[in-house]
Short mmCIF file of C-alpha atoms in Angstrom, two decimals:
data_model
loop_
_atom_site.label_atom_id
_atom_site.label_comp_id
_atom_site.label_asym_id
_atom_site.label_seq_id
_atom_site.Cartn_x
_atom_site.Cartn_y
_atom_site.Cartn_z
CA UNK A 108 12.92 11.17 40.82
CA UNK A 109 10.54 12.03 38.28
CA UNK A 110 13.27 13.69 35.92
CA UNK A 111 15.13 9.73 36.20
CA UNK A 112 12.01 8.64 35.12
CA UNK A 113 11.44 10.54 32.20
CA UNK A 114 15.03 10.02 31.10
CA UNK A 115 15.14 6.05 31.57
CA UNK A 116 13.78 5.70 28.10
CA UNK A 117 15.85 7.61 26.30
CA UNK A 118 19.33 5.89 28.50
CA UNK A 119 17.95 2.92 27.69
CA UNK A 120 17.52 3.77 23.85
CA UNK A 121 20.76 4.82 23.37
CA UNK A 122 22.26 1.67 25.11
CA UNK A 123 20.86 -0.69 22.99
CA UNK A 124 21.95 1.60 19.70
CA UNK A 125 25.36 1.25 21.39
CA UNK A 126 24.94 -2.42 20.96
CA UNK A 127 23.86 -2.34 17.42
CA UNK A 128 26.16 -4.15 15.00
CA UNK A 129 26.59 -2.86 11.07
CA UNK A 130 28.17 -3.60 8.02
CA UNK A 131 27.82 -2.28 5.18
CA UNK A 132 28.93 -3.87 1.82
CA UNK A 133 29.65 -2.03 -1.39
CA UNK A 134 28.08 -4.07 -4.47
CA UNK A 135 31.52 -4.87 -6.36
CA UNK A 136 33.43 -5.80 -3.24
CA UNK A 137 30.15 -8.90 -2.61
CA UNK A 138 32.59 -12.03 -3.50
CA UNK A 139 30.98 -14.99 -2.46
CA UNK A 140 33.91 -18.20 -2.58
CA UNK A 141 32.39 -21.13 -3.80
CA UNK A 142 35.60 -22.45 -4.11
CA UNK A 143 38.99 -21.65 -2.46
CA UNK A 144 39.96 -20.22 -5.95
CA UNK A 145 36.79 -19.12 -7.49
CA UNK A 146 33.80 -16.75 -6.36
CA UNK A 147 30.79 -14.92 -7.66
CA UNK A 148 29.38 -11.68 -8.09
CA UNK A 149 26.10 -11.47 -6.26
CA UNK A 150 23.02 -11.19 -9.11
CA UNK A 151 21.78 -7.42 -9.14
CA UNK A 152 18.43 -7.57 -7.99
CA UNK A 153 16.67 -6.09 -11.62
CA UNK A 154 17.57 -9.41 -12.91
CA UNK A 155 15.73 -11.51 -10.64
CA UNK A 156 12.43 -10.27 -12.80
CA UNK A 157 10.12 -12.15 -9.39
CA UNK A 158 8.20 -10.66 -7.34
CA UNK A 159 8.42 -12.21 -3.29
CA UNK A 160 7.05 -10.82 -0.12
CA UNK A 161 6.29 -14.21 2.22
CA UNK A 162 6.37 -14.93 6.52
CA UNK A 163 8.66 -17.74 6.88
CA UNK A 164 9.82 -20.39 9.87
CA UNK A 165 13.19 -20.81 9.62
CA UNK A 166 15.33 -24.03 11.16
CA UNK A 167 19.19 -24.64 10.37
CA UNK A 168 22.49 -26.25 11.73
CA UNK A 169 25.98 -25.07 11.35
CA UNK A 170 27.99 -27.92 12.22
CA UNK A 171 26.74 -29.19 16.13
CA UNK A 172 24.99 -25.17 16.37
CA UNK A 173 21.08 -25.49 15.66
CA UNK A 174 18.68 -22.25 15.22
CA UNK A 175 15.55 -21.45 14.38
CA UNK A 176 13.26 -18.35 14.53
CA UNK A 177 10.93 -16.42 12.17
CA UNK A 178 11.72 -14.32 9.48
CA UNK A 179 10.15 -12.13 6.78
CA UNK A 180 11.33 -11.77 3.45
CA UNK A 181 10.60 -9.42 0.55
CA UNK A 182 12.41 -9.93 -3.58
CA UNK A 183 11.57 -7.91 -6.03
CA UNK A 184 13.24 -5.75 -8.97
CA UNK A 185 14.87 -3.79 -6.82
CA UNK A 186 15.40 -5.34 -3.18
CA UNK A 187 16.25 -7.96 -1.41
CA UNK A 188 15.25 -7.27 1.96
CA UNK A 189 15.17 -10.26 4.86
CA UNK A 190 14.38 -9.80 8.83
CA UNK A 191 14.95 -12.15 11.14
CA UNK A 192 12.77 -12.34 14.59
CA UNK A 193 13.09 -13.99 18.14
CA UNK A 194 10.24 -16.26 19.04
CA UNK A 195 9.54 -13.07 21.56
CA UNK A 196 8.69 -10.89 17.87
CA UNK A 197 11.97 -9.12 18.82
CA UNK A 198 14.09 -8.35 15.68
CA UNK A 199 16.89 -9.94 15.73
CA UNK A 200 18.63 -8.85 12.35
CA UNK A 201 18.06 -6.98 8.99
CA UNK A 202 19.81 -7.69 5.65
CA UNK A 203 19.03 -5.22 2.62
CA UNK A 204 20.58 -5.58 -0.76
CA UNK A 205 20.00 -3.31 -3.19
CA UNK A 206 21.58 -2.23 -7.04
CA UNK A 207 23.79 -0.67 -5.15
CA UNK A 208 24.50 -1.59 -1.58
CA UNK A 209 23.97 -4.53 0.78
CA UNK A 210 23.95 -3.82 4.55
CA UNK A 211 23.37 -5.95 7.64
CA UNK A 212 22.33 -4.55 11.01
CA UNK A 213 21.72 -6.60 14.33
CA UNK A 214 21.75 -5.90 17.77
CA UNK A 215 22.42 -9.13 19.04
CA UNK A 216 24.94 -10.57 16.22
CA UNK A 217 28.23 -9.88 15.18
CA UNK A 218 27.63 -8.04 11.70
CA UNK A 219 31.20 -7.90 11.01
CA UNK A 220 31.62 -11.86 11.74
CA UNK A 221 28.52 -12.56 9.33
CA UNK A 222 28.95 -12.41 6.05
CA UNK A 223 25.50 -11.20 4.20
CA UNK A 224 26.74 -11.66 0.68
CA UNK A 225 26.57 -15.58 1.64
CA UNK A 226 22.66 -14.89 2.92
CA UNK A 227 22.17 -12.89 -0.23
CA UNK A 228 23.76 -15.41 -2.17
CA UNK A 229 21.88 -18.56 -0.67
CA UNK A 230 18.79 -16.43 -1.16
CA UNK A 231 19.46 -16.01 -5.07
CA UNK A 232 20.04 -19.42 -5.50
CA UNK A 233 16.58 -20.37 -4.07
CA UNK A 234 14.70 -18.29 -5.55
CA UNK A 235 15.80 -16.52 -8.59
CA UNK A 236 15.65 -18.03 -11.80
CA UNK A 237 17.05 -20.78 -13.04
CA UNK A 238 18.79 -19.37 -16.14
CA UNK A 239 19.85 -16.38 -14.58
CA UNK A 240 21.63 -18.49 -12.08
CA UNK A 241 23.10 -20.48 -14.56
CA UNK A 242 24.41 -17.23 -16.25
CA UNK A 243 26.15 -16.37 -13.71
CA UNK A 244 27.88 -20.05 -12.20
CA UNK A 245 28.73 -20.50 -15.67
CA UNK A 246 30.80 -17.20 -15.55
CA UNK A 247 32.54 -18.63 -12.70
CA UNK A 248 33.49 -21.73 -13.84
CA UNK A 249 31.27 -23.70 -11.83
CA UNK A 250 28.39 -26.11 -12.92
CA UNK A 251 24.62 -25.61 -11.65
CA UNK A 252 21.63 -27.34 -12.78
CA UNK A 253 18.25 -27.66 -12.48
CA UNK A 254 15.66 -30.40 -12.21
CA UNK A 255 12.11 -30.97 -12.12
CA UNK A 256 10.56 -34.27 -10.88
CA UNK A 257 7.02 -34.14 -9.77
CA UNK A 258 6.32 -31.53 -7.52
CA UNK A 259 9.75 -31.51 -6.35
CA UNK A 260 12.51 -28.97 -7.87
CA UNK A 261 15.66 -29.61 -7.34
CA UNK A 262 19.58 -27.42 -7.99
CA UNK A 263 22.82 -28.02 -7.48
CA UNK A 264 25.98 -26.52 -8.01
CA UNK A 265 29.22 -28.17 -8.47
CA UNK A 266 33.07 -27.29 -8.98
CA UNK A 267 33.93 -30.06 -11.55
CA UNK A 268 33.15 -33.11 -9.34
CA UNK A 269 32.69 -31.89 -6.04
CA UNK A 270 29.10 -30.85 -4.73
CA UNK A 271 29.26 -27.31 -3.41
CA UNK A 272 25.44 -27.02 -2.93
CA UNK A 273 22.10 -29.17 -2.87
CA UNK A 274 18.51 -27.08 -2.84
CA UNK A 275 14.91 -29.08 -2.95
CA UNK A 276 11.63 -27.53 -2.84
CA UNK A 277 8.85 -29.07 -2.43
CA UNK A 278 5.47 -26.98 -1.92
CA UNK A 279 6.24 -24.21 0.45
CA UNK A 280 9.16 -26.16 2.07
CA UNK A 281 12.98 -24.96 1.23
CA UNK A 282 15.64 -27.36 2.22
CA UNK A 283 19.36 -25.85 1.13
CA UNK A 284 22.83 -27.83 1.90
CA UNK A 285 25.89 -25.81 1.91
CA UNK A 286 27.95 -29.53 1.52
CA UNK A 287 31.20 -27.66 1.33
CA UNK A 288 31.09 -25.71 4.08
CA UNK A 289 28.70 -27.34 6.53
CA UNK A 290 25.78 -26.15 6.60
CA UNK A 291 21.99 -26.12 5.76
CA UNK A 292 18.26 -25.20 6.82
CA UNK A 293 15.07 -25.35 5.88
CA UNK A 294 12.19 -22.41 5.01
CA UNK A 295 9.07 -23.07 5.75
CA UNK A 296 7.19 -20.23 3.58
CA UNK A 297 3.59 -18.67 4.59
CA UNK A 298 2.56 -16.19 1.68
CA UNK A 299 0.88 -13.33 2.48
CA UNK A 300 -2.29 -12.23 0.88
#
């Protein structure tokens, strides 16, 4: 009996690493479609030239599905680095891009269903800047831009006419619409000290 006990732990460590998910992305094959015809190349983190580490509250919607949960997120020159927690603290998923690489892990998620170039993507376009954004759509063919009014910033990207995506921020408060493909959430950020 006491032999069960001391290998419970380990039984039980090895089933949930049986249950982790992984994917693993090499940099040049990250195309994110904008468009059914035209995509991106994800912005190598050296170019972002910020500097990021902030607690966040996290609330979205994909079509009639609603989430939210916590999440902590770190940008710099050389990372972008997100985790994503249950209200239990409980991590729920990890998404590292680097130069180099961009992997996803999860234990409860399908990492070969989610796409993290998209995250990584929708992460760029909050928070890197403007012109090195622009750089890049432009590349593309697509048209972003940039406004200030008040305290309120405000982006958008478009394919000729058509909307693709809609970002406001507002204080510590991140609100991004994916119009295209139908979805959107808000960041509530908490800097740390």
């Amino acid at each position: 009996m006491d032999s069960l006990r001391k290998l419970a732990p380990v039984l039980l460590a090895f089933a949930l690493s049986a249950c982790t998910s992984h994917s693993v992305v090499a940099k040049n094959a990250a195309k994110v479609y904008y468009s059914d015809s035209r995509y991106i190349q994800l912005i190598d983190p050296q170019e972002s030239k910020i500097a990021v580490e902030e607690n966040q509250q996290m609330t979205g919607s994909y079509g009639e599905k609603k989430f939210s949960g916590e999440s902590w997120m770190l940008l710099n020159d050389t990372t972008v680095h997100m985790m994503l927690f249950s209200s239990m603290g409980n991590t729920i998923a990890e998404l590292v891009y680097t130069k180099d690489s961009l992997a996803f892990n999860s234990k409860w998620m399908n990492a070969e269903k989610m796409k993290p170039e998209y995250i990584v993507a929708d992460i760029q376009f909050c928070y890197y800047p403007a012109q090195v954004l622009e750089k890049n759509f432009r590349a593309a063919g697509f048209s972003f831009v940039e406004n200030q009014q008040g305290e309120v910033l405000l982006r958008t990207l478009s394919d000729g006419e058509t909307l693709i995506l809609k970002m406001e921020k507002n204080g510590n408060k991140i609100f991004l619409e994916n119009v295209l493909r139908h979805y959107s959430y808000q960041i509530v950020s908490e800097k740390k000290e």
